[in-house]
Amino acid sequence: MNDIILLKLGELVLKGLNRRNFEEKLMFNAKRRLHLYGSFKIYTRQSITYVEPLSDDCDMDGAFEAMKKVFGAADVCRCRSCEKDKDAMLAAVKEFLDPQLRAAGTFKVECKRSDKSFPLNSIQLAQYLGGELDDAYPELKADMHHPDLTVYVEVREDAAYVHGNPDAGAGGLPVGMGGRAVSLLSGGIDSPVASWMMAKRGLCLEMVHFFSYPYTSEEAKQKVLDLAKILTPWTGRLVVHVVPFTAIQEELRRSCPEELFTILMRRFMMRIAAEVARRTGAGALVTGESLGQVASQTMEAMQCTGAVTDLPIFRPVVGMDKEEIIRISRKIGTFETSILPYEDCCTVFTPRHPRLKPTVAECEAAEAALDVDAMLKAAVDGIERVRISIE
Ligand code: ATP
Ligand code: MG
């Protein structure tokens, strides 16, 4: 018989009446990720989502790895189905979990019986299987409290299912449950991590990248598209809105005080991102800013950038050290790409002495010399939308 995959739902089981919506979103997202690995049946019973292959040629290893990246599942396990017969279950456990049974020092068996017509109750079945495994693996000791390995056996209507310790799932909430947000994605380390963290809280993301061709190269843009691609197993497919930013930067350099260049540039980024949000129905912005990391990330600077939009701005890494951010970027696989040495639009025309504590009034005074609306319109009209399918 086939293996199947179980997703044990995390936080979302707590959501009371909303629970059904959460489950449906999780199943929808899981289904989209599974296309690459064959055709599967997917359904949820009692806070467990079941992923069953519909043919023998499904790539179960690929599907299992993909399911570990679906937000909303706390645990993911691969299990073997077998006939509802105690010896068939024992054989399935011995075959399927043999490597774990050999590696573990201690174990216990936990059974669940939703088919009440099965002749043994859960305790009797656990005792039978535990005794047989104890005999079959002389090195292995029973431990009811802190076993290295728990052998789970579930007797359901259609079949029995066997699995060992689950793998950690991605946690969080299903993407889309929290609505939509626009994430400002640079080629750096922080913004892919910030995007991932907000997707984990259930946001569906639209990516915006500011591109300063020819000051920054095609390779620099490709790097950002590559970063987006690396995020798709978690976020689902993405659109990267690539905004031509050179004209705005040149105009700021021509018309504004040099020490305000960076903060004014960031205000334009926020305005453009807010316009993309309006057009895509998004209700928030996301950035990878971390307090004090660079001159433009002081709280005064954040006040100046936040002042151009009413949308909430989520900065999930604001209180994190670089080392903590890097740890996440390694975990999600963006680090190696983020450190590729291409220039970023923020490194073009960097002022020698950026203002550390700019005020909104100063920014507005500097912008009085500009035709802000025309600059925004030209940038937004020039947006190239790049679709990124799931990796
Ligand atoms: P990162 O590592 O994410 O690039 P950083 O430490 O380099 O961050 P900044 O360059 O000051 O910080 O950028 C702060 C935030 O502004 C970024 O995390 C990102 O959200 C946004 N941002 C900066 N440059 C761009 C860009 N070219 N396109 C889109 N967003 C950008
Ligand atoms: Mg950057």
Short mmCIF file of C-alpha atoms in Angstrom, two decimals, residues 73-367:
data_model
loop_
_atom_site.label_atom_id
_atom_site.label_comp_id
_atom_site.label_asym_id
_atom_site.label_seq_id
_atom_site.Cartn_x
_atom_site.Cartn_y
_atom_site.Cartn_z
CA ALA A 73 1.17 22.90 9.59
CA ALA A 74 2.95 22.42 12.92
CA ASP A 75 4.08 18.85 12.25
CA VAL A 76 4.43 16.85 9.09
CA CYS A 77 4.72 13.10 8.96
CA ARG A 78 5.05 10.53 6.35
CA CYS A 79 3.15 7.36 7.14
CA ARG A 80 2.53 3.94 5.78
CA SER A 81 -0.98 2.61 5.36
CA CYS A 82 -1.77 -1.06 5.91
CA GLU A 83 -4.65 -3.43 6.45
CA LYS A 84 -6.63 -3.20 9.65
CA ASP A 85 -5.15 -6.33 11.10
CA LYS A 86 -2.81 -6.38 14.10
CA ASP A 87 -0.17 -8.47 12.38
CA ALA A 88 -0.30 -6.39 9.22
CA MET A 89 0.24 -3.33 11.44
CA LEU A 90 3.18 -4.98 13.18
CA ALA A 91 4.73 -5.87 9.83
CA ALA A 92 4.21 -2.31 8.58
CA VAL A 93 5.85 -0.85 11.69
CA LYS A 94 8.83 -3.19 11.39
CA GLU A 95 9.35 -2.50 7.74
CA PHE A 96 8.62 1.22 7.65
CA LEU A 97 10.25 2.28 10.92
CA ASP A 98 13.10 -0.23 11.05
CA PRO A 99 15.92 2.37 10.83
CA GLN A 100 14.34 4.49 13.58
CA LEU A 101 13.68 1.44 15.78
CA ARG A 102 17.35 0.46 15.48
CA ALA A 103 18.60 3.98 16.16
CA ALA A 104 16.36 4.66 19.19
CA GLY A 105 17.28 3.70 22.75
CA THR A 106 13.72 3.93 24.07
CA PHE A 107 10.26 3.80 22.54
CA LYS A 108 6.55 3.66 23.15
CA VAL A 109 3.55 2.80 21.02
CA GLU A 110 0.56 5.11 20.85
CA CYS A 111 -2.62 3.91 19.21
CA LYS A 112 -5.80 5.69 18.22
CA ARG A 113 -8.88 3.89 17.08
CA SER A 114 -11.55 5.87 15.27
CA ASP A 115 -13.01 2.64 13.89
CA LYS A 116 -14.69 1.36 17.06
CA SER A 117 -15.53 -1.94 15.40
CA PHE A 118 -11.87 -2.92 15.40
CA PRO A 119 -11.65 -5.83 17.88
CA LEU A 120 -8.83 -4.47 20.08
CA ASN A 121 -9.13 -1.14 21.86
CA SER A 122 -6.29 1.37 21.69
CA ILE A 123 -4.62 0.19 24.87
CA GLN A 124 -4.79 -3.48 23.93
CA LEU A 125 -3.38 -2.76 20.49
CA ALA A 126 -0.54 -0.65 21.93
CA GLN A 127 0.27 -3.42 24.41
CA TYR A 128 0.32 -6.05 21.68
CA LEU A 129 2.53 -4.02 19.32
CA GLY A 130 4.79 -2.81 22.15
CA GLY A 131 5.36 -6.36 23.36
CA GLU A 132 6.15 -7.66 19.89
CA LEU A 133 8.57 -4.80 19.16
CA ASP A 134 10.25 -5.30 22.52
CA ASP A 135 10.93 -8.91 21.52
CA ALA A 136 12.00 -8.07 17.99
CA TYR A 137 14.44 -5.31 19.02
CA PRO A 138 16.24 -6.52 22.17
CA GLU A 139 18.26 -3.29 22.49
CA LEU A 140 15.14 -1.17 22.62
CA LYS A 141 13.62 -0.29 26.02
CA ALA A 142 10.07 0.86 26.64
CA ASP A 143 9.70 4.33 28.12
CA MET A 144 6.21 5.75 28.53
CA HIS A 145 7.33 9.27 29.48
CA HIS A 146 10.26 10.46 27.35
CA PRO A 147 10.80 7.93 24.58
CA ASP A 148 13.28 8.65 21.77
CA LEU A 149 10.77 7.23 19.33
CA THR A 150 6.99 7.13 19.52
CA VAL A 151 5.38 4.65 17.15
CA TYR A 152 1.95 5.96 16.20
CA VAL A 153 -0.71 3.62 14.90
CA GLU A 154 -4.09 4.91 13.91
CA VAL A 155 -6.99 2.63 13.00
CA ARG A 156 -9.40 4.50 10.78
CA GLU A 157 -12.42 3.49 8.72
CA ASP A 158 -10.55 2.82 5.51
CA ALA A 159 -7.17 1.54 6.70
CA ALA A 160 -4.60 1.68 9.47
CA TYR A 161 -1.76 4.21 9.41
CA VAL A 162 1.67 3.91 10.96
CA HIS A 163 4.26 6.61 11.54
CA GLY A 164 7.17 7.59 13.79
CA ASN A 165 8.19 10.93 15.26
CA PRO A 166 6.89 13.75 13.06
CA ASP A 167 9.15 16.28 11.34
CA ALA A 168 8.73 19.94 12.21
CA GLY A 169 6.35 21.72 9.86
CA ALA A 170 6.71 25.36 8.84
CA GLY A 171 4.35 26.57 11.60
CA GLY A 172 2.59 29.91 11.30
CA LEU A 173 -0.71 30.51 9.52
CA PRO A 174 -1.74 29.58 5.97
CA VAL A 175 -0.67 32.17 3.40
CA GLY A 176 -3.64 34.33 2.46
CA MET A 177 -5.45 34.11 5.82
CA GLY A 178 -4.06 37.48 6.89
CA GLY A 179 -4.76 39.28 3.61
CA ARG A 180 -2.31 40.77 1.13
CA ALA A 181 0.73 43.02 1.62
CA VAL A 182 3.39 44.60 -0.56
CA SER A 183 6.94 43.62 0.40
CA LEU A 184 9.91 45.77 -0.60
CA LEU A 185 12.48 43.27 -1.81
CA SER A 186 16.05 44.44 -2.29
CA GLY A 187 18.91 42.11 -3.08
CA GLY A 188 20.09 42.14 0.53
CA ILE A 189 19.86 39.71 3.41
CA ASP A 190 17.12 41.36 5.42
CA SER A 191 14.19 41.87 3.09
CA PRO A 192 13.83 38.22 1.97
CA VAL A 193 13.80 37.24 5.67
CA ALA A 194 11.22 39.94 6.46
CA SER A 195 9.06 38.70 3.55
CA TRP A 196 9.29 35.13 4.75
CA MET A 197 8.36 36.13 8.30
CA MET A 198 5.23 37.97 7.20
CA ALA A 199 4.20 35.16 4.84
CA LYS A 200 4.49 32.93 7.89
CA ARG A 201 1.92 35.11 9.62
CA GLY A 202 -0.52 34.38 6.82
CA LEU A 203 0.12 37.25 4.41
CA CYS A 204 -0.03 36.80 0.67
CA LEU A 205 2.78 38.95 -0.78
CA GLU A 206 3.27 41.19 -3.78
CA MET A 207 6.96 41.98 -4.24
CA VAL A 208 8.27 45.38 -5.26
CA HIS A 209 11.84 45.93 -6.39
CA PHE A 210 13.38 49.30 -7.26
CA PHE A 211 15.78 48.98 -10.14
CA SER A 212 18.33 51.64 -11.04
CA TYR A 213 19.51 50.61 -14.46
CA PRO A 214 22.23 51.28 -15.69
CA TYR A 215 23.69 52.10 -12.26
CA THR A 216 22.66 48.63 -11.19
CA SER A 217 23.00 45.73 -13.61
CA GLU A 218 20.69 43.14 -15.12
CA GLU A 219 22.48 40.64 -12.87
CA ALA A 220 21.42 42.63 -9.81
CA LYS A 221 17.81 42.43 -10.97
CA GLN A 222 18.12 38.73 -11.74
CA LYS A 223 19.45 38.18 -8.24
CA VAL A 224 16.26 39.67 -6.80
CA LEU A 225 14.11 37.47 -9.05
CA ASP A 226 16.18 34.50 -7.88
CA LEU A 227 15.53 35.46 -4.26
CA ALA A 228 11.81 35.63 -4.96
CA LYS A 229 12.01 32.18 -6.55
CA ILE A 230 13.66 30.77 -3.42
CA LEU A 231 10.78 32.13 -1.33
CA THR A 232 7.99 30.60 -3.44
CA PRO A 233 7.86 27.18 -1.74
CA TRP A 234 6.68 29.11 1.34
CA THR A 235 4.91 32.10 -0.15
CA GLY A 236 3.30 30.47 -3.17
CA ARG A 237 3.77 31.99 -6.60
CA LEU A 238 4.77 35.63 -6.65
CA VAL A 239 4.67 38.71 -8.81
CA VAL A 240 7.71 40.99 -8.60
CA HIS A 241 6.84 44.54 -9.60
CA VAL A 242 10.11 45.91 -10.96
CA VAL A 243 10.03 49.70 -10.71
CA PRO A 244 12.34 51.85 -12.87
CA PHE A 245 13.92 54.05 -10.20
CA THR A 246 16.80 55.78 -11.95
CA ALA A 247 14.94 58.92 -13.02
CA ILE A 248 13.75 59.56 -9.46
CA GLN A 249 17.24 59.11 -8.04
CA GLU A 250 18.75 61.43 -10.64
CA GLU A 251 16.12 64.06 -9.98
CA LEU A 252 16.69 63.85 -6.21
CA ARG A 253 20.42 64.20 -6.70
CA ARG A 254 19.89 67.23 -8.93
CA SER A 255 17.33 69.07 -6.82
CA CYS A 256 17.68 68.12 -3.15
CA PRO A 257 20.22 68.51 -0.31
CA GLU A 258 22.70 65.67 -0.45
CA GLU A 259 22.35 64.71 3.22
CA LEU A 260 18.62 64.06 2.70
CA PHE A 261 19.08 61.99 -0.44
CA THR A 262 18.62 58.58 1.19
CA ILE A 263 15.58 59.50 3.24
CA LEU A 264 13.87 61.19 0.30
CA MET A 265 14.59 58.19 -1.87
CA ARG A 266 12.98 55.96 0.78
CA ARG A 267 9.91 58.19 0.89
CA PHE A 268 9.54 57.66 -2.86
CA MET A 269 9.90 53.92 -2.38
CA MET A 270 7.11 53.98 0.18
CA ARG A 271 4.82 56.06 -2.02
CA ILE A 272 5.33 53.76 -4.99
CA ALA A 273 4.87 50.64 -2.85
CA ALA A 274 1.65 52.16 -1.47
CA GLU A 275 0.41 52.73 -5.01
CA VAL A 276 1.19 49.11 -5.90
CA ALA A 277 -0.74 48.16 -2.76
CA ARG A 278 -3.72 50.20 -3.90
CA ARG A 279 -3.67 48.55 -7.32
CA THR A 280 -3.33 45.02 -5.97
CA GLY A 281 -5.75 45.32 -3.05
CA ALA A 282 -2.97 45.05 -0.45
CA GLY A 283 -3.45 46.51 3.02
CA ALA A 284 0.10 46.85 4.37
CA LEU A 285 3.76 47.28 3.44
CA VAL A 286 6.67 45.09 4.57
CA THR A 287 10.32 46.12 4.80
CA GLY A 288 13.53 44.54 6.06
CA GLU A 289 14.51 47.51 8.21
CA SER A 290 16.30 46.82 11.49
CA LEU A 291 16.60 49.61 14.04
CA GLY A 292 19.97 51.31 13.99
CA GLN A 293 21.48 49.02 11.36
CA VAL A 294 22.29 51.89 8.99
CA ALA A 295 21.75 55.65 8.96
CA SER A 296 18.38 55.41 7.25
CA GLN A 297 17.03 53.03 9.89
CA THR A 298 16.76 55.32 12.90
CA MET A 299 13.32 55.92 14.38
CA GLU A 300 13.34 59.49 13.07
CA ALA A 301 14.02 58.14 9.58
CA MET A 302 11.20 55.63 9.99
CA GLN A 303 8.86 58.43 10.95
CA CYS A 304 9.80 60.29 7.76
CA THR A 305 9.26 57.25 5.53
CA GLY A 306 6.05 56.25 7.30
CA ALA A 307 4.63 59.77 6.94
CA VAL A 308 3.96 59.36 3.20
CA THR A 309 1.45 56.54 3.62
CA ASP A 310 -1.46 55.60 5.87
CA LEU A 311 -0.82 51.90 5.41
CA PRO A 312 0.62 49.95 8.33
CA ILE A 313 4.30 49.16 7.73
CA PHE A 314 5.42 45.78 9.02
CA ARG A 315 9.11 45.55 9.88
CA PRO A 316 9.42 42.07 11.35
CA VAL A 317 13.23 42.21 11.73
CA VAL A 318 13.24 45.64 13.37
CA GLY A 319 14.36 44.25 16.73
CA MET A 320 16.70 41.56 15.46
CA ASP A 321 20.49 41.48 15.35
CA LYS A 322 22.17 40.82 12.01
CA GLU A 323 23.25 37.40 13.27
CA GLU A 324 19.68 36.43 14.03
CA ILE A 325 18.54 37.57 10.61
CA ILE A 326 21.36 35.66 8.95
CA ARG A 327 20.38 32.51 10.83
CA ILE A 328 16.91 32.66 9.30
CA SER A 329 18.25 33.51 5.86
CA ARG A 330 20.43 30.40 5.98
CA LYS A 331 17.52 28.30 7.11
CA ILE A 332 15.27 29.44 4.27
CA GLY A 333 18.06 29.26 1.70
CA THR A 334 18.30 32.92 0.67
CA PHE A 335 21.66 33.72 2.29
CA GLU A 336 23.98 32.47 -0.44
CA THR A 337 22.10 34.45 -3.08
CA SER A 338 21.78 37.57 -0.91
CA ILE A 339 25.55 37.83 -0.46
CA LEU A 340 26.32 37.74 -4.19
CA PRO A 341 28.22 40.96 -4.79
CA TYR A 342 25.88 42.95 -7.02
CA GLU A 343 25.26 46.61 -6.42
CA ASP A 344 21.93 47.77 -4.93
CA CYS A 345 20.05 50.94 -5.80
CA CYS A 346 20.72 52.22 -2.26
CA THR A 347 24.44 52.15 -2.87
CA VAL A 348 24.07 54.43 -5.88
CA PHE A 349 24.70 58.08 -4.92
CA THR A 350 25.18 57.39 -1.20
CA PRO A 351 25.55 60.74 0.60
CA ARG A 352 28.84 61.29 2.44
CA HIS A 353 27.05 62.50 5.56
CA PRO A 354 23.47 61.25 5.63
CA ARG A 355 21.20 63.03 8.12
CA LEU A 356 20.69 60.64 11.06
CA LYS A 357 17.69 62.46 12.51
CA PRO A 358 15.74 63.93 9.62
CA THR A 359 12.35 65.53 10.28
CA VAL A 360 9.18 65.29 8.22
CA ALA A 361 9.18 69.09 7.81
CA GLU A 362 12.69 69.05 6.35
CA CYS A 363 11.73 66.29 3.91
CA GLU A 364 8.60 68.13 2.83
CA ALA A 365 10.55 71.36 2.34
CA ALA A 366 13.10 69.58 0.17
CA GLU A 367 10.35 67.91 -1.87
#
